[in-house]
Amino acid sequence: MGTTSDLRGYGGANAYLAACPSRTILDVLANKWTMLVIGALGDGPLRFGELRRRLDGITQKMLTQTLRALERDGLVSRTVYPTIPPRVDYAPTELGRNVSGLLDSIRIWSEDNINTVLASRYAYDERAAMEVPPVTAG
Amino acid sequence: MGTTSDLRGYGGANAYLAACPSRTILDVLANKWTMLVIGALGDGPLRFGELRRRLDGITQKMLTQTLRALERDGLVSRTVYPTIPPRVDYAPTELGRNVSGLLDSIRIWSEDNINTVLASRYAYDERAAMEVPPVTAG
DNA sequence: CAGCATCCAATTAGATACTG
DNA sequence: CAGTATCTAATTGGATGCTG
Protein backbone atom coordinates (compact mmCIF):
# COMPACT_ATOMS: atom_id res chain seq x y z
CA MET A 1 0.00 0.00 0.00
CA GLY A 2 2.04 2.97 1.20
CA THR A 3 1.41 5.54 -1.51
CA THR A 4 -2.34 5.62 -1.70
CA SER A 5 -3.09 8.62 -3.93
CA ASP A 6 -5.48 11.28 -2.67
CA LEU A 7 -8.03 8.85 -1.25
CA ARG A 8 -7.44 8.80 2.48
CA GLY A 9 -6.77 5.08 2.26
CA TYR A 10 -7.03 3.17 5.47
CA GLY A 11 -3.89 1.06 5.75
CA GLY A 12 -3.52 -2.14 7.72
CA ALA A 13 -7.19 -2.73 8.35
CA ASN A 14 -7.84 -5.00 11.31
CA ALA A 15 -11.38 -6.09 12.05
CA TYR A 16 -10.40 -7.01 15.59
CA LEU A 17 -10.15 -3.34 16.47
CA ALA A 18 -13.52 -1.83 17.25
CA ALA A 19 -12.68 1.44 15.53
CA CYS A 20 -11.43 -0.15 12.31
CA PRO A 21 -13.68 0.77 9.36
CA SER A 22 -13.48 -2.77 8.06
CA ARG A 23 -15.94 -3.67 10.79
CA THR A 24 -18.57 -1.58 9.05
CA ILE A 25 -18.44 -3.59 5.85
CA LEU A 26 -18.14 -6.80 7.82
CA ASP A 27 -21.41 -5.79 9.43
CA VAL A 28 -23.05 -5.50 6.04
CA LEU A 29 -21.71 -8.83 4.80
CA ALA A 30 -22.26 -10.78 8.02
CA ASN A 31 -25.99 -10.63 7.62
CA LYS A 32 -28.49 -13.29 6.66
CA TRP A 33 -30.24 -11.25 4.02
CA THR A 34 -27.03 -10.01 2.46
CA MET A 35 -25.87 -13.60 2.04
CA LEU A 36 -29.16 -14.64 0.45
CA VAL A 37 -29.62 -11.54 -1.70
CA ILE A 38 -26.13 -11.74 -3.16
CA GLY A 39 -26.64 -15.42 -3.86
CA ALA A 40 -30.08 -14.94 -5.38
CA LEU A 41 -28.79 -12.17 -7.57
CA GLY A 42 -26.25 -14.46 -9.17
CA ASP A 43 -24.88 -12.70 -12.22
CA GLY A 44 -28.04 -10.68 -12.58
CA PRO A 45 -29.48 -8.44 -13.68
CA LEU A 46 -32.68 -9.17 -11.85
CA ARG A 47 -35.73 -7.06 -11.25
CA PHE A 48 -36.86 -6.12 -7.77
CA GLY A 49 -39.95 -8.31 -7.94
CA GLU A 50 -38.13 -11.33 -9.27
CA LEU A 51 -35.54 -10.99 -6.55
CA ARG A 52 -38.28 -10.77 -3.98
CA ARG A 53 -39.92 -13.93 -5.27
CA ARG A 54 -36.66 -15.81 -4.96
CA LEU A 55 -36.18 -14.79 -1.35
CA ASP A 56 -38.86 -16.60 0.56
CA GLY A 57 -39.91 -14.70 3.65
CA ILE A 58 -38.22 -11.40 2.94
CA THR A 59 -40.33 -8.29 3.30
CA GLN A 60 -40.26 -5.44 0.82
CA LYS A 61 -38.71 -3.27 3.47
CA MET A 62 -35.83 -5.61 4.20
CA LEU A 63 -35.12 -6.24 0.54
CA THR A 64 -35.04 -2.52 -0.19
CA GLN A 65 -32.87 -1.89 2.84
CA THR A 66 -30.43 -4.66 1.97
CA LEU A 67 -30.16 -3.61 -1.66
CA ARG A 68 -29.58 0.01 -0.69
CA ALA A 69 -26.77 -0.93 1.64
CA LEU A 70 -25.17 -3.12 -1.03
CA GLU A 71 -25.55 -0.38 -3.62
CA ARG A 72 -24.02 2.17 -1.29
CA ASP A 73 -21.06 -0.07 -0.64
CA GLY A 74 -20.56 -0.65 -4.34
CA LEU A 75 -21.41 -4.34 -4.37
CA VAL A 76 -24.60 -4.02 -6.39
CA SER A 77 -25.58 -1.67 -9.18
CA ARG A 78 -29.08 -0.31 -9.58
CA THR A 79 -30.54 0.64 -12.95
CA VAL A 80 -33.82 2.49 -13.20
CA TYR A 81 -35.79 2.38 -16.45
CA PRO A 82 -38.13 5.38 -16.56
CA THR A 83 -41.02 3.37 -17.96
CA ILE A 84 -44.58 2.98 -16.75
CA PRO A 85 -44.78 0.89 -14.74
CA PRO A 86 -41.25 1.48 -13.54
CA ARG A 87 -38.62 -1.18 -13.83
CA VAL A 88 -35.49 -1.45 -11.74
CA ASP A 89 -32.69 -3.89 -12.38
CA TYR A 90 -30.11 -5.01 -9.89
CA ALA A 91 -26.83 -6.64 -10.74
CA PRO A 92 -23.64 -7.37 -8.87
CA THR A 93 -20.74 -5.06 -9.59
CA GLU A 94 -17.28 -6.41 -10.16
CA LEU A 95 -16.60 -5.89 -6.48
CA GLY A 96 -19.84 -7.71 -5.70
CA ARG A 97 -18.99 -10.70 -7.87
CA ASN A 98 -15.65 -10.63 -6.15
CA VAL A 99 -17.19 -11.35 -2.76
CA SER A 100 -20.27 -13.32 -3.81
CA GLY A 101 -18.33 -16.56 -4.04
CA LEU A 102 -17.24 -16.21 -0.44
CA LEU A 103 -20.76 -15.50 0.75
CA ASP A 104 -22.20 -18.34 -1.30
CA SER A 105 -19.77 -20.75 0.28
CA ILE A 106 -21.19 -19.96 3.71
CA ARG A 107 -24.75 -20.54 2.54
CA ILE A 108 -23.82 -23.76 0.83
CA TRP A 109 -21.92 -24.95 3.87
CA SER A 110 -25.03 -24.27 5.93
CA GLU A 111 -27.12 -26.35 3.59
CA ASP A 112 -24.59 -29.16 3.50
CA ASN A 113 -24.02 -29.37 7.24
CA ILE A 114 -27.39 -28.56 8.70
CA ASN A 115 -28.01 -32.17 9.71
CA THR A 116 -24.83 -32.38 11.74
CA VAL A 117 -25.68 -29.08 13.37
CA LEU A 118 -29.23 -30.17 14.15
CA ALA A 119 -27.92 -33.33 15.78
CA SER A 120 -25.50 -31.31 17.89
CA ARG A 121 -28.25 -28.94 18.94
CA TYR A 122 -30.50 -31.80 19.87
CA ALA A 123 -27.80 -33.41 22.03
CA TYR A 124 -26.94 -30.08 23.65
CA ASP A 125 -30.54 -29.31 24.51
CA GLU A 126 -31.10 -32.81 25.88
CA ARG A 127 -28.10 -32.44 28.16
CA ALA A 128 -29.22 -29.02 29.30
CA ALA A 129 -32.69 -30.32 30.09
CA MET A 130 -31.16 -33.08 32.20
CA GLU A 131 -29.06 -31.04 34.60
CA VAL A 132 -30.43 -28.53 37.09
CA PRO A 133 -33.97 -28.49 35.80
CA PRO A 134 -35.85 -25.37 36.87
CA VAL A 135 -36.57 -25.53 40.58
CA THR A 136 -39.84 -27.40 40.89
CA ALA A 137 -41.05 -29.88 43.46
CA GLY A 138 -38.81 -32.84 44.09
CA MET B 1 -27.47 -39.05 1.60
CA GLY B 2 -30.34 -41.49 1.08
CA THR B 3 -29.88 -43.90 3.96
CA THR B 4 -29.41 -41.57 6.87
CA SER B 5 -29.60 -43.93 9.84
CA ASP B 6 -31.97 -43.02 12.62
CA LEU B 7 -31.22 -39.30 12.52
CA ARG B 8 -34.13 -37.65 10.81
CA GLY B 9 -31.82 -36.12 8.24
CA TYR B 10 -33.06 -33.12 6.37
CA GLY B 11 -32.46 -33.78 2.70
CA GLY B 12 -32.02 -31.15 -0.02
CA ALA B 13 -31.57 -28.20 2.26
CA ASN B 14 -32.31 -24.88 0.55
CA ALA B 15 -31.65 -21.66 2.42
CA TYR B 16 -33.92 -19.79 0.05
CA LEU B 17 -36.94 -21.41 1.66
CA ALA B 18 -37.94 -19.65 4.85
CA ALA B 19 -38.81 -22.92 6.59
CA CYS B 20 -35.55 -24.67 5.75
CA PRO B 21 -33.53 -25.44 8.89
CA SER B 22 -30.35 -24.39 7.12
CA ARG B 23 -31.50 -20.83 7.68
CA THR B 24 -31.07 -21.29 11.40
CA ILE B 25 -27.37 -22.10 11.14
CA LEU B 26 -26.93 -19.44 8.49
CA ASP B 27 -28.29 -17.03 11.08
CA VAL B 28 -25.61 -18.09 13.53
CA LEU B 29 -22.80 -17.83 10.99
CA ALA B 30 -23.96 -14.64 9.32
CA ASN B 31 -23.16 -12.60 12.38
CA LYS B 32 -20.38 -10.15 13.09
CA TRP B 33 -19.35 -11.66 16.40
CA THR B 34 -19.44 -15.20 15.12
CA MET B 35 -17.05 -14.24 12.34
CA LEU B 36 -14.68 -12.53 14.73
CA VAL B 37 -14.88 -15.11 17.51
CA ILE B 38 -14.19 -18.01 15.18
CA GLY B 39 -11.29 -16.13 13.71
CA ALA B 40 -9.87 -15.07 17.06
CA LEU B 41 -10.15 -18.61 18.34
CA GLY B 42 -7.87 -19.87 15.59
CA ASP B 43 -6.86 -23.40 16.45
CA GLY B 44 -7.34 -22.72 20.13
CA PRO B 45 -7.67 -23.64 22.83
CA LEU B 46 -8.15 -20.19 24.32
CA ARG B 47 -9.45 -19.09 27.66
CA PHE B 48 -12.51 -16.91 27.99
CA GLY B 49 -10.54 -13.92 29.16
CA GLU B 50 -7.94 -14.15 26.47
CA LEU B 51 -10.63 -14.44 23.85
CA ARG B 52 -12.29 -11.39 25.27
CA ARG B 53 -9.07 -9.39 25.13
CA ARG B 54 -8.65 -10.27 21.48
CA LEU B 55 -12.12 -9.06 20.58
CA ASP B 56 -12.03 -5.34 21.01
CA GLY B 57 -15.41 -3.93 21.90
CA ILE B 58 -17.20 -7.16 22.71
CA THR B 59 -19.09 -7.28 25.97
CA GLN B 60 -18.91 -10.24 28.29
CA LYS B 61 -22.55 -10.91 27.56
CA MET B 62 -22.14 -11.05 23.80
CA LEU B 63 -19.07 -13.24 24.03
CA THR B 64 -20.83 -15.70 26.30
CA GLN B 65 -23.89 -15.69 24.09
CA THR B 66 -21.88 -16.21 20.91
CA LEU B 67 -19.79 -18.99 22.42
CA ARG B 68 -22.88 -20.74 23.74
CA ALA B 69 -24.51 -20.68 20.34
CA LEU B 70 -21.36 -22.02 18.70
CA GLU B 71 -21.03 -24.72 21.32
CA ARG B 72 -24.64 -25.74 20.89
CA ASP B 73 -24.20 -26.00 17.15
CA GLY B 74 -21.09 -28.14 17.58
CA LEU B 75 -18.63 -25.63 16.15
CA VAL B 76 -16.79 -24.94 19.38
CA SER B 77 -15.96 -27.18 22.33
CA ARG B 78 -15.95 -25.94 25.90
CA THR B 79 -13.74 -27.45 28.58
CA VAL B 80 -14.18 -26.52 32.21
CA TYR B 81 -11.31 -27.08 34.67
CA PRO B 82 -12.73 -27.27 38.18
CA THR B 83 -9.96 -25.16 39.68
CA ILE B 84 -10.10 -22.04 41.80
CA PRO B 85 -10.29 -19.64 40.16
CA PRO B 86 -12.15 -21.48 37.42
CA ARG B 87 -10.67 -21.90 34.00
CA VAL B 88 -12.60 -22.54 30.82
CA ASP B 89 -11.02 -23.34 27.50
CA TYR B 90 -12.63 -22.93 24.13
CA ALA B 91 -11.47 -24.60 20.95
CA PRO B 92 -12.94 -25.14 17.51
CA THR B 93 -14.28 -28.61 16.83
CA GLU B 94 -13.54 -30.38 13.58
CA LEU B 95 -16.80 -28.99 12.23
CA GLY B 96 -15.74 -25.57 13.45
CA ARG B 97 -12.37 -25.71 11.75
CA ASN B 98 -14.24 -26.87 8.71
CA VAL B 99 -16.14 -23.60 8.45
CA SER B 100 -13.64 -21.21 10.00
CA GLY B 101 -11.71 -20.84 6.76
CA LEU B 102 -14.86 -19.68 5.02
CA LEU B 103 -15.66 -17.17 7.74
CA ASP B 104 -12.09 -15.91 7.85
CA SER B 105 -12.17 -15.24 4.15
CA ILE B 106 -15.06 -12.83 4.63
CA ARG B 107 -13.27 -10.95 7.38
CA ILE B 108 -10.07 -10.77 5.37
CA TRP B 109 -11.94 -9.59 2.30
CA SER B 110 -13.46 -6.85 4.44
CA GLU B 111 -10.04 -5.75 5.58
CA ASP B 112 -8.60 -5.88 2.07
CA ASN B 113 -11.42 -4.00 0.38
CA ILE B 114 -12.53 -1.49 2.96
CA ASN B 115 -10.94 1.40 1.09
CA THR B 116 -12.84 0.66 -2.09
CA VAL B 117 -16.03 0.36 -0.09
CA LEU B 118 -15.40 3.60 1.78
CA ALA B 119 -14.86 5.41 -1.51
CA SER B 120 -18.12 3.99 -2.87
CA ARG B 121 -19.98 5.06 0.26
CA TYR B 122 -18.56 8.53 0.07
CA ALA B 123 -19.62 8.93 -3.56
CA TYR B 124 -23.06 7.52 -2.84
CA ASP B 125 -23.65 9.83 0.08
CA GLU B 126 -22.42 12.83 -1.88
CA ARG B 127 -24.85 12.07 -4.66
CA ALA B 128 -27.71 11.57 -2.19
CA ALA B 129 -26.95 14.89 -0.50
CA MET B 130 -27.09 16.62 -3.89
CA GLU B 131 -30.54 15.62 -5.05
CA VAL B 132 -33.82 16.57 -3.39
CA PRO B 133 -32.41 18.01 -0.20
CA PRO B 134 -34.98 18.04 2.61
CA VAL B 135 -37.68 20.61 1.92
CA THR B 136 -36.37 23.85 3.33
CA ALA B 137 -36.75 27.38 2.15
CA GLY B 138 -35.70 28.11 -1.42
C1' DC C 1 -44.04 -2.06 -10.30
C1' DA C 2 -41.01 -0.40 -7.08
C1' DG C 3 -40.72 1.96 -3.81
C1' DC C 4 -41.25 5.36 0.75
C1' DA C 5 -43.33 6.71 5.30
C1' DT C 6 -45.09 5.56 9.54
C1' DC C 7 -46.36 3.10 13.51
C1' DC C 8 -45.66 -0.47 16.64
C1' DA C 9 -44.01 -5.13 18.36
C1' DA C 10 -40.09 -7.79 19.21
C1' DT C 11 -35.47 -8.63 19.52
C1' DT C 12 -30.95 -7.33 20.70
C1' DA C 13 -27.37 -5.25 23.11
C1' DG C 14 -25.21 -2.47 26.85
C1' DA C 15 -24.56 -1.46 31.78
C1' DT C 16 -24.58 -2.95 36.27
C1' DA C 17 -24.68 -5.91 40.26
C1' DC C 18 -23.78 -10.28 42.10
C1' DT C 19 -21.68 -15.38 42.66
C1' DG C 20 -19.14 -20.13 43.04
C1' DC D 1 -11.96 -16.11 36.53
C1' DA D 2 -15.94 -16.98 34.23
C1' DG D 3 -19.77 -16.48 34.37
C1' DT D 4 -25.50 -15.47 35.64
C1' DA D 5 -29.37 -12.23 36.35
C1' DT D 6 -31.70 -8.14 35.62
C1' DC D 7 -33.01 -3.75 33.90
C1' DT D 8 -33.09 -0.58 30.38
C1' DA D 9 -31.76 1.65 25.89
C1' DA D 10 -31.42 1.11 21.14
C1' DT D 11 -32.10 -1.28 17.02
C1' DT D 12 -34.51 -4.18 14.07
C1' DG D 13 -38.23 -5.87 11.66
C1' DG D 14 -43.11 -6.56 10.32
C1' DA D 15 -47.60 -4.62 8.87
C1' DT D 16 -50.04 -1.20 6.61
C1' DG D 17 -51.18 2.65 3.66
C1' DC D 18 -49.84 5.65 0.01
C1' DT D 19 -47.48 7.27 -4.56
C1' DG D 20 -45.26 8.32 -9.41
Coordinates of C-alpha atoms (C1' of nucleotides) in Angstrom, one line a residue:
Chain A
M1 CA 0.0 0.0 0.0
G2 CA 2.0 3.0 1.2
T3 CA 1.4 5.5 -1.5
T4 CA -2.3 5.6 -1.7
S5 CA -3.1 8.6 -3.9
D6 CA -5.5 11.3 -2.7
L7 CA -8.0 8.9 -1.2
R8 CA -7.4 8.8 2.5
G9 CA -6.8 5.1 2.3
Y10 CA -7.0 3.2 5.5
G11 CA -3.9 1.1 5.7
G12 CA -3.5 -2.1 7.7
A13 CA -7.2 -2.7 8.4
N14 CA -7.8 -5.0 11.3
A15 CA -11.4 -6.1 12.0
Y16 CA -10.4 -7.0 15.6
L17 CA -10.2 -3.3 16.5
A18 CA -13.5 -1.8 17.3
A19 CA -12.7 1.4 15.5
C20 CA -11.4 -0.1 12.3
P21 CA -13.7 0.8 9.4
S22 CA -13.5 -2.8 8.1
R23 CA -15.9 -3.7 10.8
T24 CA -18.6 -1.6 9.0
I25 CA -18.4 -3.6 5.8
L26 CA -18.1 -6.8 7.8
D27 CA -21.4 -5.8 9.4
V28 CA -23.1 -5.5 6.0
L29 CA -21.7 -8.8 4.8
A30 CA -22.3 -10.8 8.0
N31 CA -26.0 -10.6 7.6
K32 CA -28.5 -13.3 6.7
W33 CA -30.2 -11.2 4.0
T34 CA -27.0 -10.0 2.5
M35 CA -25.9 -13.6 2.0
L36 CA -29.2 -14.6 0.5
V37 CA -29.6 -11.5 -1.7
I38 CA -26.1 -11.7 -3.2
G39 CA -26.6 -15.4 -3.9
A40 CA -30.1 -14.9 -5.4
L41 CA -28.8 -12.2 -7.6
G42 CA -26.3 -14.5 -9.2
D43 CA -24.9 -12.7 -12.2
G44 CA -28.0 -10.7 -12.6
P45 CA -29.5 -8.4 -13.7
L46 CA -32.7 -9.2 -11.8
R47 CA -35.7 -7.1 -11.2
F48 CA -36.9 -6.1 -7.8
G49 CA -39.9 -8.3 -7.9
E50 CA -38.1 -11.3 -9.3
L51 CA -35.5 -11.0 -6.5
R52 CA -38.3 -10.8 -4.0
R53 CA -39.9 -13.9 -5.3
R54 CA -36.7 -15.8 -5.0
L55 CA -36.2 -14.8 -1.3
D56 CA -38.9 -16.6 0.6
G57 CA -39.9 -14.7 3.6
I58 CA -38.2 -11.4 2.9
T59 CA -40.3 -8.3 3.3
Q60 CA -40.3 -5.4 0.8
K61 CA -38.7 -3.3 3.5
M62 CA -35.8 -5.6 4.2
L63 CA -35.1 -6.2 0.5
T64 CA -35.0 -2.5 -0.2
Q65 CA -32.9 -1.9 2.8
T66 CA -30.4 -4.7 2.0
L67 CA -30.2 -3.6 -1.7
R68 CA -29.6 0.0 -0.7
A69 CA -26.8 -0.9 1.6
L70 CA -25.2 -3.1 -1.0
E71 CA -25.5 -0.4 -3.6
R72 CA -24.0 2.2 -1.3
D73 CA -21.1 -0.1 -0.6
G74 CA -20.6 -0.7 -4.3
L75 CA -21.4 -4.3 -4.4
V76 CA -24.6 -4.0 -6.4
S77 CA -25.6 -1.7 -9.2
R78 CA -29.1 -0.3 -9.6
T79 CA -30.5 0.6 -13.0
V80 CA -33.8 2.5 -13.2
Y81 CA -35.8 2.4 -16.5
P82 CA -38.1 5.4 -16.6
T83 CA -41.0 3.4 -18.0
I84 CA -44.6 3.0 -16.7
P85 CA -44.8 0.9 -14.7
P86 CA -41.2 1.5 -13.5
R87 CA -38.6 -1.2 -13.8
V88 CA -35.5 -1.4 -11.7
D89 CA -32.7 -3.9 -12.4
Y90 CA -30.1 -5.0 -9.9
A91 CA -26.8 -6.6 -10.7
P92 CA -23.6 -7.4 -8.9
T93 CA -20.7 -5.1 -9.6
E94 CA -17.3 -6.4 -10.2
L95 CA -16.6 -5.9 -6.5
G96 CA -19.8 -7.7 -5.7
R97 CA -19.0 -10.7 -7.9
N98 CA -15.7 -10.6 -6.2
V99 CA -17.2 -11.3 -2.8
S100 CA -20.3 -13.3 -3.8
G101 CA -18.3 -16.6 -4.0
L102 CA -17.2 -16.2 -0.4
L103 CA -20.8 -15.5 0.8
D104 CA -22.2 -18.3 -1.3
S105 CA -19.8 -20.7 0.3
I106 CA -21.2 -20.0 3.7
R107 CA -24.7 -20.5 2.5
I108 CA -23.8 -23.8 0.8
W109 CA -21.9 -25.0 3.9
S110 CA -25.0 -24.3 5.9
E111 CA -27.1 -26.4 3.6
D112 CA -24.6 -29.2 3.5
N113 CA -24.0 -29.4 7.2
I114 CA -27.4 -28.6 8.7
N115 CA -28.0 -32.2 9.7
T116 CA -24.8 -32.4 11.7
V117 CA -25.7 -29.1 13.4
L118 CA -29.2 -30.2 14.1
A119 CA -27.9 -33.3 15.8
S120 CA -25.5 -31.3 17.9
R121 CA -28.3 -28.9 18.9
Y122 CA -30.5 -31.8 19.9
A123 CA -27.8 -33.4 22.0
Y124 CA -26.9 -30.1 23.7
D125 CA -30.5 -29.3 24.5
E126 CA -31.1 -32.8 25.9
R127 CA -28.1 -32.4 28.2
A128 CA -29.2 -29.0 29.3
A129 CA -32.7 -30.3 30.1
M130 CA -31.2 -33.1 32.2
E131 CA -29.1 -31.0 34.6
V132 CA -30.4 -28.5 37.1
P133 CA -34.0 -28.5 35.8
P134 CA -35.9 -25.4 36.9
V135 CA -36.6 -25.5 40.6
T136 CA -39.8 -27.4 40.9
A137 CA -41.0 -29.9 43.5
G138 CA -38.8 -32.8 44.1
Chain B
M1 CA -27.5 -39.0 1.6
G2 CA -30.3 -41.5 1.1
T3 CA -29.9 -43.9 4.0
T4 CA -29.4 -41.6 6.9
S5 CA -29.6 -43.9 9.8
D6 CA -32.0 -43.0 12.6
L7 CA -31.2 -39.3 12.5
R8 CA -34.1 -37.7 10.8
G9 CA -31.8 -36.1 8.2
Y10 CA -33.1 -33.1 6.4
G11 CA -32.5 -33.8 2.7
G12 CA -32.0 -31.1 0.0
A13 CA -31.6 -28.2 2.3
N14 CA -32.3 -24.9 0.6
A15 CA -31.6 -21.7 2.4
Y16 CA -33.9 -19.8 0.0
L17 CA -36.9 -21.4 1.7
A18 CA -37.9 -19.7 4.9
A19 CA -38.8 -22.9 6.6
C20 CA -35.5 -24.7 5.7
P21 CA -33.5 -25.4 8.9
S22 CA -30.3 -24.4 7.1
R23 CA -31.5 -20.8 7.7
T24 CA -31.1 -21.3 11.4
I25 CA -27.4 -22.1 11.1
L26 CA -26.9 -19.4 8.5
D27 CA -28.3 -17.0 11.1
V28 CA -25.6 -18.1 13.5
L29 CA -22.8 -17.8 11.0
A30 CA -24.0 -14.6 9.3
N31 CA -23.2 -12.6 12.4
K32 CA -20.4 -10.2 13.1
W33 CA -19.3 -11.7 16.4
T34 CA -19.4 -15.2 15.1
M35 CA -17.1 -14.2 12.3
L36 CA -14.7 -12.5 14.7
V37 CA -14.9 -15.1 17.5
I38 CA -14.2 -18.0 15.2
G39 CA -11.3 -16.1 13.7
A40 CA -9.9 -15.1 17.1
L41 CA -10.1 -18.6 18.3
G42 CA -7.9 -19.9 15.6
D43 CA -6.9 -23.4 16.4
G44 CA -7.3 -22.7 20.1
P45 CA -7.7 -23.6 22.8
L46 CA -8.2 -20.2 24.3
R47 CA -9.4 -19.1 27.7
F48 CA -12.5 -16.9 28.0
G49 CA -10.5 -13.9 29.2
E50 CA -7.9 -14.2 26.5
L51 CA -10.6 -14.4 23.9
R52 CA -12.3 -11.4 25.3
R53 CA -9.1 -9.4 25.1
R54 CA -8.7 -10.3 21.5
L55 CA -12.1 -9.1 20.6
D56 CA -12.0 -5.3 21.0
G57 CA -15.4 -3.9 21.9
I58 CA -17.2 -7.2 22.7
T59 CA -19.1 -7.3 26.0
Q60 CA -18.9 -10.2 28.3
K61 CA -22.5 -10.9 27.6
M62 CA -22.1 -11.0 23.8
L63 CA -19.1 -13.2 24.0
T64 CA -20.8 -15.7 26.3
Q65 CA -23.9 -15.7 24.1
T66 CA -21.9 -16.2 20.9
L67 CA -19.8 -19.0 22.4
R68 CA -22.9 -20.7 23.7
A69 CA -24.5 -20.7 20.3
L70 CA -21.4 -22.0 18.7
E71 CA -21.0 -24.7 21.3
R72 CA -24.6 -25.7 20.9
D73 CA -24.2 -26.0 17.1
G74 CA -21.1 -28.1 17.6
L75 CA -18.6 -25.6 16.1
V76 CA -16.8 -24.9 19.4
S77 CA -16.0 -27.2 22.3
R78 CA -15.9 -25.9 25.9
T79 CA -13.7 -27.4 28.6
V80 CA -14.2 -26.5 32.2
Y81 CA -11.3 -27.1 34.7
P82 CA -12.7 -27.3 38.2
T83 CA -10.0 -25.2 39.7
I84 CA -10.1 -22.0 41.8
P85 CA -10.3 -19.6 40.2
P86 CA -12.1 -21.5 37.4
R87 CA -10.7 -21.9 34.0
V88 CA -12.6 -22.5 30.8
D89 CA -11.0 -23.3 27.5
Y90 CA -12.6 -22.9 24.1
A91 CA -11.5 -24.6 20.9
P92 CA -12.9 -25.1 17.5
T93 CA -14.3 -28.6 16.8
E94 CA -13.5 -30.4 13.6
L95 CA -16.8 -29.0 12.2
G96 CA -15.7 -25.6 13.4
R97 CA -12.4 -25.7 11.8
N98 CA -14.2 -26.9 8.7
V99 CA -16.1 -23.6 8.4
S100 CA -13.6 -21.2 10.0
G101 CA -11.7 -20.8 6.8
L102 CA -14.9 -19.7 5.0
L103 CA -15.7 -17.2 7.7
D104 CA -12.1 -15.9 7.9
S105 CA -12.2 -15.2 4.1
I106 CA -15.1 -12.8 4.6
R107 CA -13.3 -11.0 7.4
I108 CA -10.1 -10.8 5.4
W109 CA -11.9 -9.6 2.3
S110 CA -13.5 -6.8 4.4
E111 CA -10.0 -5.7 5.6
D112 CA -8.6 -5.9 2.1
N113 CA -11.4 -4.0 0.4
I114 CA -12.5 -1.5 3.0
N115 CA -10.9 1.4 1.1
T116 CA -12.8 0.7 -2.1
V117 CA -16.0 0.4 -0.1
L118 CA -15.4 3.6 1.8
A119 CA -14.9 5.4 -1.5
S120 CA -18.1 4.0 -2.9
R121 CA -20.0 5.1 0.3
Y122 CA -18.6 8.5 0.1
A123 CA -19.6 8.9 -3.6
Y124 CA -23.1 7.5 -2.8
D125 CA -23.7 9.8 0.1
E126 CA -22.4 12.8 -1.9
R127 CA -24.9 12.1 -4.7
A128 CA -27.7 11.6 -2.2
A129 CA -26.9 14.9 -0.5
M130 CA -27.1 16.6 -3.9
E131 CA -30.5 15.6 -5.1
V132 CA -33.8 16.6 -3.4
P133 CA -32.4 18.0 -0.2
P134 CA -35.0 18.0 2.6
V135 CA -37.7 20.6 1.9
T136 CA -36.4 23.8 3.3
A137 CA -36.8 27.4 2.1
G138 CA -35.7 28.1 -1.4
Chain C
dC1 C1' -44.0 -2.1 -10.3
dA2 C1' -41.0 -0.4 -7.1
dG3 C1' -40.7 2.0 -3.8
dC4 C1' -41.2 5.4 0.7
dA5 C1' -43.3 6.7 5.3
dT6 C1' -45.1 5.6 9.5
dC7 C1' -46.4 3.1 13.5
dC8 C1' -45.7 -0.5 16.6
dA9 C1' -44.0 -5.1 18.4
dA10 C1' -40.1 -7.8 19.2
dT11 C1' -35.5 -8.6 19.5
dT12 C1' -31.0 -7.3 20.7
dA13 C1' -27.4 -5.3 23.1
dG14 C1' -25.2 -2.5 26.9
dA15 C1' -24.6 -1.5 31.8
dT16 C1' -24.6 -2.9 36.3
dA17 C1' -24.7 -5.9 40.3
dC18 C1' -23.8 -10.3 42.1
dT19 C1' -21.7 -15.4 42.7
dG20 C1' -19.1 -20.1 43.0
Chain D
dC1 C1' -12.0 -16.1 36.5
dA2 C1' -15.9 -17.0 34.2
dG3 C1' -19.8 -16.5 34.4
dT4 C1' -25.5 -15.5 35.6
dA5 C1' -29.4 -12.2 36.3
dT6 C1' -31.7 -8.1 35.6
dC7 C1' -33.0 -3.7 33.9
dT8 C1' -33.1 -0.6 30.4
dA9 C1' -31.8 1.7 25.9
dA10 C1' -31.4 1.1 21.1
dT11 C1' -32.1 -1.3 17.0
dT12 C1' -34.5 -4.2 14.1
dG13 C1' -38.2 -5.9 11.7
dG14 C1' -43.1 -6.6 10.3
dA15 C1' -47.6 -4.6 8.9
dT16 C1' -50.0 -1.2 6.6
dG17 C1' -51.2 2.6 3.7
dC18 C1' -49.8 5.7 0.0
dT19 C1' -47.5 7.3 -4.6
dG20 C1' -45.3 8.3 -9.4

